[in-house]
Short mmCIF file of C-alpha atoms and ligand atoms in Angstrom, two decimals:
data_model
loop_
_atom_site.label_atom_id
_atom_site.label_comp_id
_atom_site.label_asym_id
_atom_site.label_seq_id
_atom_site.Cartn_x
_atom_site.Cartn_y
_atom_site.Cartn_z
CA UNK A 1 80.98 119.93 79.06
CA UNK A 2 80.64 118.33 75.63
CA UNK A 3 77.37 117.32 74.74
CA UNK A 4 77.51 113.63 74.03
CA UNK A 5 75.09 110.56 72.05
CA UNK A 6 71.57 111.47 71.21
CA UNK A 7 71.89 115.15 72.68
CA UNK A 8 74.18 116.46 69.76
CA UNK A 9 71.85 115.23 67.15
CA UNK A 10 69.46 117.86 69.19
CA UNK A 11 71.67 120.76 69.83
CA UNK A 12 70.15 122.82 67.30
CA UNK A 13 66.98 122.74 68.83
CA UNK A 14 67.57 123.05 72.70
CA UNK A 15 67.44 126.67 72.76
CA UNK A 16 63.63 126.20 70.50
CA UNK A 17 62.75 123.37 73.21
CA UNK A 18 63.54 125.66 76.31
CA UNK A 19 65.94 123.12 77.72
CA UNK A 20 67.89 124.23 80.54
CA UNK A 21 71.70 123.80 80.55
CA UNK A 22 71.44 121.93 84.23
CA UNK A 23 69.45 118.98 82.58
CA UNK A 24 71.92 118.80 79.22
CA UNK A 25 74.74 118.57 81.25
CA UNK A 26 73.53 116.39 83.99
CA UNK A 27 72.23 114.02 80.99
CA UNK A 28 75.76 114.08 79.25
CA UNK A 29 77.18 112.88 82.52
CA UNK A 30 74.89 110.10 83.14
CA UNK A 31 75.66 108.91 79.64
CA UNK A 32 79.38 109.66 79.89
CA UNK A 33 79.14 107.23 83.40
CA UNK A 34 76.95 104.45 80.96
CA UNK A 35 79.99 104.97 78.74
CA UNK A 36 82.82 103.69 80.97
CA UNK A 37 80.69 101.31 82.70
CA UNK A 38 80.07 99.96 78.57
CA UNK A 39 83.97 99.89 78.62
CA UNK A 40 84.07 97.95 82.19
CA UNK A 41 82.15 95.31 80.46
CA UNK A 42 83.55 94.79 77.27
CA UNK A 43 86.85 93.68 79.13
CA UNK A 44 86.93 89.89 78.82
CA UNK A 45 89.66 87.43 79.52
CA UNK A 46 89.27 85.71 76.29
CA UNK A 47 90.67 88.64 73.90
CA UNK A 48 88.66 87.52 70.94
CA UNK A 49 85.65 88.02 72.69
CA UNK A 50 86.81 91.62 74.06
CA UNK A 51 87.84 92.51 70.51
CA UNK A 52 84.47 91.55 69.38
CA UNK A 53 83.00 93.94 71.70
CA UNK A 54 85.02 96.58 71.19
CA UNK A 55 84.70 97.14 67.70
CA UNK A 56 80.87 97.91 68.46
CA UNK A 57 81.37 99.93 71.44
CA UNK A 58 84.03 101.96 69.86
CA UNK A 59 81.94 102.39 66.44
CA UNK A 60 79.65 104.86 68.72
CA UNK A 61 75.97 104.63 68.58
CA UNK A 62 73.36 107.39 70.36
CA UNK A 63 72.87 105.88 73.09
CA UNK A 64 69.58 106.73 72.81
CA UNK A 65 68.38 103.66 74.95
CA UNK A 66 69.90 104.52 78.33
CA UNK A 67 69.21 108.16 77.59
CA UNK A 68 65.59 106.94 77.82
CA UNK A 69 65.99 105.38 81.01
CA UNK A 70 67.64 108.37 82.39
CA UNK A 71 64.96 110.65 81.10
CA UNK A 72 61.95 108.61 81.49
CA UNK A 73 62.74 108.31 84.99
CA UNK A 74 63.40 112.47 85.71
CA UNK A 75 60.35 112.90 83.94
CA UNK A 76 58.43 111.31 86.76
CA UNK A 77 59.39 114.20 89.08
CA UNK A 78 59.89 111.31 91.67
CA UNK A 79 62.91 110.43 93.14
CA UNK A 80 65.41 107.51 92.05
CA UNK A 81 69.10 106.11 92.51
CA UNK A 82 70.77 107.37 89.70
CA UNK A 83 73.82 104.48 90.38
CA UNK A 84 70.88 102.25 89.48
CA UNK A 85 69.57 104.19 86.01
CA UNK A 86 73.57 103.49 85.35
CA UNK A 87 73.53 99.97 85.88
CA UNK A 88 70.05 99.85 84.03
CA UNK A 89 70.86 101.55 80.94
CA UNK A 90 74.46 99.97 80.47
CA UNK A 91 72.69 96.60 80.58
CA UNK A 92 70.24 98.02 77.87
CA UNK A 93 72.70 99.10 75.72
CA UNK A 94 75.11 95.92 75.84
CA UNK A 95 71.52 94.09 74.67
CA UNK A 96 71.45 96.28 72.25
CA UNK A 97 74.61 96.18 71.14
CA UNK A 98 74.42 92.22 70.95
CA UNK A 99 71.53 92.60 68.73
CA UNK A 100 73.73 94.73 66.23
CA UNK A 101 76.14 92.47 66.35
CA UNK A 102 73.81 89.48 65.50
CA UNK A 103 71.96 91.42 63.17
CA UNK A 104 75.31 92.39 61.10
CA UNK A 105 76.12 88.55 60.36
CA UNK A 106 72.65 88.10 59.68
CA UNK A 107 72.66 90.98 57.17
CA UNK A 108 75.83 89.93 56.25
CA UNK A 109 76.65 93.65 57.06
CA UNK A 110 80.25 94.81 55.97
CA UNK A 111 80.11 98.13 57.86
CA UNK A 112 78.21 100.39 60.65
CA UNK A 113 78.43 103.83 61.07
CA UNK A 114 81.02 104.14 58.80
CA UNK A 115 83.16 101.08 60.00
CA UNK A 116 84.11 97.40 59.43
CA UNK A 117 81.46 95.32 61.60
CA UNK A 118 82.62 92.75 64.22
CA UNK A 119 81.04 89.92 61.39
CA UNK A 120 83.20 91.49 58.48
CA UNK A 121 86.53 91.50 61.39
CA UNK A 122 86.12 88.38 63.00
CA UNK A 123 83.87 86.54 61.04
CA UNK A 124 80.58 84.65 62.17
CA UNK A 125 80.84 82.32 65.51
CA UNK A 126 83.28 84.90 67.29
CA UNK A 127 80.17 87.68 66.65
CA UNK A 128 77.18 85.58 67.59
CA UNK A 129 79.45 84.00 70.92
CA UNK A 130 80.71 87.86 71.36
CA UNK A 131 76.97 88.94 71.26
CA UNK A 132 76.27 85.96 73.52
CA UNK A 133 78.75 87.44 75.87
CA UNK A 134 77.41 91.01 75.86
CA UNK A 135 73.43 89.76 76.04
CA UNK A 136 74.95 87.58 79.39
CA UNK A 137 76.69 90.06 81.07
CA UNK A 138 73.27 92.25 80.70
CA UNK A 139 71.58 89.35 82.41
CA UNK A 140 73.92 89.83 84.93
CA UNK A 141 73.47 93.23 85.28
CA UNK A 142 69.55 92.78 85.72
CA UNK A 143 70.42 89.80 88.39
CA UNK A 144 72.62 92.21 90.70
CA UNK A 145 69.61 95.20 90.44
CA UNK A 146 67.50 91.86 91.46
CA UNK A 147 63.91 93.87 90.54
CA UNK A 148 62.21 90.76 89.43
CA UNK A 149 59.46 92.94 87.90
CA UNK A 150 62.18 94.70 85.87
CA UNK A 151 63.93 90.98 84.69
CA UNK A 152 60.42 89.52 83.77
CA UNK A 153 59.82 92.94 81.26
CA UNK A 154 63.10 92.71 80.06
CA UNK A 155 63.36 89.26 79.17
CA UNK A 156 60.17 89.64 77.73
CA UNK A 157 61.07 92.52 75.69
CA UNK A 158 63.90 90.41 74.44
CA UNK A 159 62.24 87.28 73.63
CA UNK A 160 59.75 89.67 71.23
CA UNK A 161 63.07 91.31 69.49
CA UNK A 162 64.26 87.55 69.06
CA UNK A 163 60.98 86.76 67.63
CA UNK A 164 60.91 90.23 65.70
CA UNK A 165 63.73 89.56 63.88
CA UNK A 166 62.75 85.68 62.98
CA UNK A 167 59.62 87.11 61.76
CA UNK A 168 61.73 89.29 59.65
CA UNK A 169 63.62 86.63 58.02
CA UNK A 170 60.28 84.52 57.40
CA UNK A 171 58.98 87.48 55.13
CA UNK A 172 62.06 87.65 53.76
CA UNK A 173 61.59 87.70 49.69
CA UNK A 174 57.80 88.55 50.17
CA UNK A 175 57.20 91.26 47.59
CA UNK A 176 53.47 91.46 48.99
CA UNK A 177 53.62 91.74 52.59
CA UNK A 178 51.00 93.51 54.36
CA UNK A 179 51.65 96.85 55.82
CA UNK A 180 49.99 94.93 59.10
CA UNK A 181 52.26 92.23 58.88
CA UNK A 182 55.23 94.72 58.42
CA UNK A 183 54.42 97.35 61.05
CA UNK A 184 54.12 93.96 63.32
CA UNK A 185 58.07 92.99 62.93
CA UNK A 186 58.64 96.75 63.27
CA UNK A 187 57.09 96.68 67.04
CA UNK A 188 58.64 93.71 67.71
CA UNK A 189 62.20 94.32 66.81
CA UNK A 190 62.44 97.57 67.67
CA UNK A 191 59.41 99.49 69.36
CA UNK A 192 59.02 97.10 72.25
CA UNK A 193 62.57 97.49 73.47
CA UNK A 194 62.43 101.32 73.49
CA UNK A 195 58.87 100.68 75.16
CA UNK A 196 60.74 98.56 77.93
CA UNK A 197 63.42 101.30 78.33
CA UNK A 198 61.25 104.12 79.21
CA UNK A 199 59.06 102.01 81.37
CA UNK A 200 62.12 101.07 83.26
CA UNK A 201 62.64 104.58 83.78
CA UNK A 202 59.15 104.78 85.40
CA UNK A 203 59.86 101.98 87.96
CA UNK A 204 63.46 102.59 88.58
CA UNK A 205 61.37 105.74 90.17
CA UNK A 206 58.09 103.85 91.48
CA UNK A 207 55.78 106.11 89.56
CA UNK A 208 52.32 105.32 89.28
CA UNK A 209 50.99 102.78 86.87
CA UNK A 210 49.51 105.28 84.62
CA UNK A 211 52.71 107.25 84.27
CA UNK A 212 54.99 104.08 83.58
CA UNK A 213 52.10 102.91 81.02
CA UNK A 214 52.68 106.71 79.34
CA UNK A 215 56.14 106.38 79.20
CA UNK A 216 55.49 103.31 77.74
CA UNK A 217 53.25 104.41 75.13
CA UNK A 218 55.95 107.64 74.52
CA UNK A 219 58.57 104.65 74.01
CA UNK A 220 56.21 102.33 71.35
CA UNK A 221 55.84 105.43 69.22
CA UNK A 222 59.16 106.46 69.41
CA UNK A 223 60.69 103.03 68.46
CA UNK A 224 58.01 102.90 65.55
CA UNK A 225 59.19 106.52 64.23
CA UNK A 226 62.61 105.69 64.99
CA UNK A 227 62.22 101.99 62.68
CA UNK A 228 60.74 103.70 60.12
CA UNK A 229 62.91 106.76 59.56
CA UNK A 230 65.48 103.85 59.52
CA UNK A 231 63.73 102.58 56.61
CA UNK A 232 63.57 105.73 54.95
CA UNK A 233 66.65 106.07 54.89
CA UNK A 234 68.15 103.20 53.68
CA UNK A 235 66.51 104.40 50.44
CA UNK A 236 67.00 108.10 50.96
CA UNK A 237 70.18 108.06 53.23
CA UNK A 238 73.48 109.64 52.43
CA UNK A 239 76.02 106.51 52.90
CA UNK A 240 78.32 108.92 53.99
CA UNK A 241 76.35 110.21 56.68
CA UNK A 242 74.08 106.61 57.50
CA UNK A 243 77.67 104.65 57.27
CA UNK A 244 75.67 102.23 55.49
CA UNK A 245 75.51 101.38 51.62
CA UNK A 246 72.11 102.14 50.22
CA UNK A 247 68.97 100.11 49.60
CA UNK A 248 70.30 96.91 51.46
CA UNK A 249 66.87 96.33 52.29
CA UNK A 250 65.54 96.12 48.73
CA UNK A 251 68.68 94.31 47.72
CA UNK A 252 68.12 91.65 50.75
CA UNK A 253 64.44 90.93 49.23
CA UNK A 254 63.38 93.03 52.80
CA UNK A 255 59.90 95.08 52.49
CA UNK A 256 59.89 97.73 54.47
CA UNK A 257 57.31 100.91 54.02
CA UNK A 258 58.76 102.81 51.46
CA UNK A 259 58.15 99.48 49.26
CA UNK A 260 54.47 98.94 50.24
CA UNK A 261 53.30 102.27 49.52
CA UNK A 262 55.71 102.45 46.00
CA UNK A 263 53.83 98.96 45.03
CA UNK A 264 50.30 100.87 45.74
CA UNK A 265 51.59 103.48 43.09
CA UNK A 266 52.66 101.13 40.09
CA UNK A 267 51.73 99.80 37.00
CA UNK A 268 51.61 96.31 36.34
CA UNK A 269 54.19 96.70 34.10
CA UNK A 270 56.82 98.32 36.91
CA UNK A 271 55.57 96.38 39.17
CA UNK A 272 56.76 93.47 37.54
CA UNK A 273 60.09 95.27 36.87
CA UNK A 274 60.33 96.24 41.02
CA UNK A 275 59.49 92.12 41.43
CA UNK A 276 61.93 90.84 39.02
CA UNK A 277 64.90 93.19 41.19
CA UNK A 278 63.68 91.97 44.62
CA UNK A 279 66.22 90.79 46.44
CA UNK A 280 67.92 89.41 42.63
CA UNK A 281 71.14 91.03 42.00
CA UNK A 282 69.44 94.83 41.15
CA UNK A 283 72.52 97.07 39.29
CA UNK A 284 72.60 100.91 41.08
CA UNK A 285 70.91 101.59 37.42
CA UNK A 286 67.70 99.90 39.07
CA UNK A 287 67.90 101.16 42.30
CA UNK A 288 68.27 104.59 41.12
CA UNK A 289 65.36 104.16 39.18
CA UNK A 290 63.04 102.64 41.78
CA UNK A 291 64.04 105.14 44.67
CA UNK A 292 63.40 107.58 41.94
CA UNK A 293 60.03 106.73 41.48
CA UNK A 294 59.66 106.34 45.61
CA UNK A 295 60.02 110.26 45.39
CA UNK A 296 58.20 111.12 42.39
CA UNK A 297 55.08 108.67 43.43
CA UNK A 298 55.13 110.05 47.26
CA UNK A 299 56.07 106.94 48.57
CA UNK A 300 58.90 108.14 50.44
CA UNK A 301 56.94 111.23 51.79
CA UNK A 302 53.65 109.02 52.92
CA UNK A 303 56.67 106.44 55.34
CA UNK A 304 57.70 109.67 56.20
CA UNK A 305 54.41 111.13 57.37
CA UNK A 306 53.55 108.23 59.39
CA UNK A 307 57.06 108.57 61.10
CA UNK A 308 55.81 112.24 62.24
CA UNK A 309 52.53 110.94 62.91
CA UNK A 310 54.25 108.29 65.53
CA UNK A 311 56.31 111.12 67.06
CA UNK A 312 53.47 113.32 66.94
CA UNK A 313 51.90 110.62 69.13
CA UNK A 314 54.81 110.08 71.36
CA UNK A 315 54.62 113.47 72.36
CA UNK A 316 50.98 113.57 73.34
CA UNK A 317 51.47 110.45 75.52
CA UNK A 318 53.89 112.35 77.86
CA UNK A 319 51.25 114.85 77.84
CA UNK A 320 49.87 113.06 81.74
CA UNK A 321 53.18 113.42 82.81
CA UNK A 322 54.19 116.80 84.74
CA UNK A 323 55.19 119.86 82.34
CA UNK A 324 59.36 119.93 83.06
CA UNK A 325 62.47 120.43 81.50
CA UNK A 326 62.84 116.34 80.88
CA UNK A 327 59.32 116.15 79.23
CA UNK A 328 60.14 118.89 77.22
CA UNK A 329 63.59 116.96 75.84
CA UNK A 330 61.91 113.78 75.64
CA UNK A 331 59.28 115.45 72.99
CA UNK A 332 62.60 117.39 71.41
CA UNK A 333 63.54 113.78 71.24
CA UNK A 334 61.10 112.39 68.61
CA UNK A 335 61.73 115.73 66.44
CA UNK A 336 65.31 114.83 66.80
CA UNK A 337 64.67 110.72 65.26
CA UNK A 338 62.26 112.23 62.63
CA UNK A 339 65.02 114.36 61.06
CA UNK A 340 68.02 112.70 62.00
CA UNK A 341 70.29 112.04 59.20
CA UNK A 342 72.51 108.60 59.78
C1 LIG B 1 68.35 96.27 63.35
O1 LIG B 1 67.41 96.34 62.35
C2 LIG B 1 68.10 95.08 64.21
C3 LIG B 1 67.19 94.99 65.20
C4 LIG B 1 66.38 96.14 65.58
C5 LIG B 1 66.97 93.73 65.99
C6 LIG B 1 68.01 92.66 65.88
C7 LIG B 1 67.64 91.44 66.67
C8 LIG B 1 68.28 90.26 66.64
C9 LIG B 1 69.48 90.04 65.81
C10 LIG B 1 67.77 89.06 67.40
C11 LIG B 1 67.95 89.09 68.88
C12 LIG B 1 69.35 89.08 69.34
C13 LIG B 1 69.68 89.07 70.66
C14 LIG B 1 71.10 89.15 71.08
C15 LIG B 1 68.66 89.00 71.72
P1 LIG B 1 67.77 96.72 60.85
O2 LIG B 1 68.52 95.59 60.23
O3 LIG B 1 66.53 97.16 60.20
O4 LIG B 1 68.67 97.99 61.08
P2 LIG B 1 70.11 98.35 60.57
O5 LIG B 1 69.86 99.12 59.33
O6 LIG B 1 70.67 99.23 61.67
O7 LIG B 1 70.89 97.10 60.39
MG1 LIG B 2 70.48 95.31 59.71
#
């Protein structure tokens, strides 16, 4: 079986991580079954809104959310319906997916992974109604499993990315903003939806509190490694590999880490320079410069130690959890975001 999503961005390691073959393959088919339930959904009388859709689903992605589901709730050792971790982790992935779509016409994003975006295709009201559609038929989704505990995390999980990426725009253009204020979006946006997925996992198998809550925890630190690597490498990335042109952030007047801890390094004189090319037309001369300096003045390596640091702590929250073949690929799993390339 080919090894599909997140697991191929591992394969070099499973042999390192002791991983049996049983639990790759039985992994690849739960996401290959999230796959053409994905395509089930897309389908939508209205072929605008279909097309919409499609163009995200077939751009690929990891699928690293519903993985988490999956694996969060085999870690438990307890029992679960799998046809359920299915229906779970599609609806996680279409929210997902909506929030890629809105976040490409907010970014005014011309490509993903290497492709046109549904904003740059269709324009903007067809995406934000498309991602509408996709964030709906999740709700849906969550309404037929009918585990009110599950909708009321969820929905709460969602109303914090919402808020996350409001936040985001607010600081927008703020040269100065505190790494507390940053790391703050970063949780919201993105570590409290991984959070939700892997605690999902937990009650999809009616663990005890204490293991949900350490899945939990495994899922916050993951996100915040995960948000941060992203970060990284918008500076650092190879466009060919990240499908995504390089230092949009900076360019968009967006401080992420890299920035803060480059602005700790200056003089008042660059500084001034980095300030004056915030987010105001900067020429691939200035960029080069200033990601040049994000190397030579360790700011690049410090975002990139507290990435490890948050995997590092992933991996000791699973440590409650019993020793198995899933804990073991859910730690391979934060190696895997802390070096992954695109
Ligand atoms: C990607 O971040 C975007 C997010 C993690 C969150 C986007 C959230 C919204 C648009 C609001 C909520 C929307 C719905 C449908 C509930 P990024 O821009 O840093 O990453 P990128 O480099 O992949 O674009
Ligand atoms: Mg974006």
């Amino acid at each position: 079986m080919k090894i599909s999503g997140f697991l191929s961005s591992l394969s070099e390691g499973f042999e390192a991580l002791k991983i049996s073959p049983r639990l790759l393959e039985e992994t690849t088919a739960y996401i290959q079954d999230v796959e053409r339930e994905l395509q089930l959904q897309v389908n939508s009388v209205i072929p605008l809104v279909e097309e919409v859709g499609r163009i995200t689903l077939d751009g690929g992605g990891k699928r690293l959310r519903p993985a988490l589901v999956f694996l969060a709730a085999r870690a438990t050792g307890l029992p679960f319906e799998r046809s359920r971790a299915t229906q779970l982790g599609t609806a996680m992935e279409l929210i997902h997916m909506a929030t890629l779509i809105h976040d490409d016409v907010i970014d005014d994003a011309a490509t993903r992974r290497g492709r046109p975006t549904a904003f740059s295709v269709h324009g903007i009201t067809p995406s934000i109604l498309g991602g509408d559609v996709l964030l709906a038929k999740a709700m849906q989704i969550l309404a037929e499993d009918g585990d009110l505990r599950i909708i009321r995390m969820v929905s709460r999980a969602v109303v914090e990315l919402a808020e996350g990426e409001v936040q985001e725009i607010a600081v927008r253009g703020q040269l100065d903003l505190s790494l507390d204020d940053h790391l703050s979006v970063l949780r919201m946006k993105t570590a409290s939806f991984i959070e939700c997925c892997c605690r999902i996992g937990g009650m999809l198998a009616a663990s005890s509190e204490s293991a949900t809550d350490a899945l939990g925890q495994y899922g916050h630190h993951l996100g915040m490694a995960f948000q941060i690597v992203d970060d990284i490498l918008d500076f650092r990335g190879d466009s060919n590999k990240t499908g995504k042109p390089i230092a949009t952030d900076f360019i968009d007047g967006q401080t992420t880490l890299p920035l803060i801890y480059l602005l700790t390094e200056l003089s008042a004189e660059e500084r001034t320079f980095v300030g004056s090319k915030f987010g105001n037309g900067a020429s691939q001369e200035d960029l080069k410069m200033i990601v040049g300096w994000m190397n030579d003045r360790k700011a690049l390596a410090r975002a990139d130690q507290d990435a490890r640091e948050h995997a590092s702590t992933a991996r000791e929250s699973l440590e409650g959890l019993p020793e198995s073949d899933e804990r073991r690929l859910l730690a391979g799993v934060t190696f895997g975001v802390t070096r992954r390339q695109n």
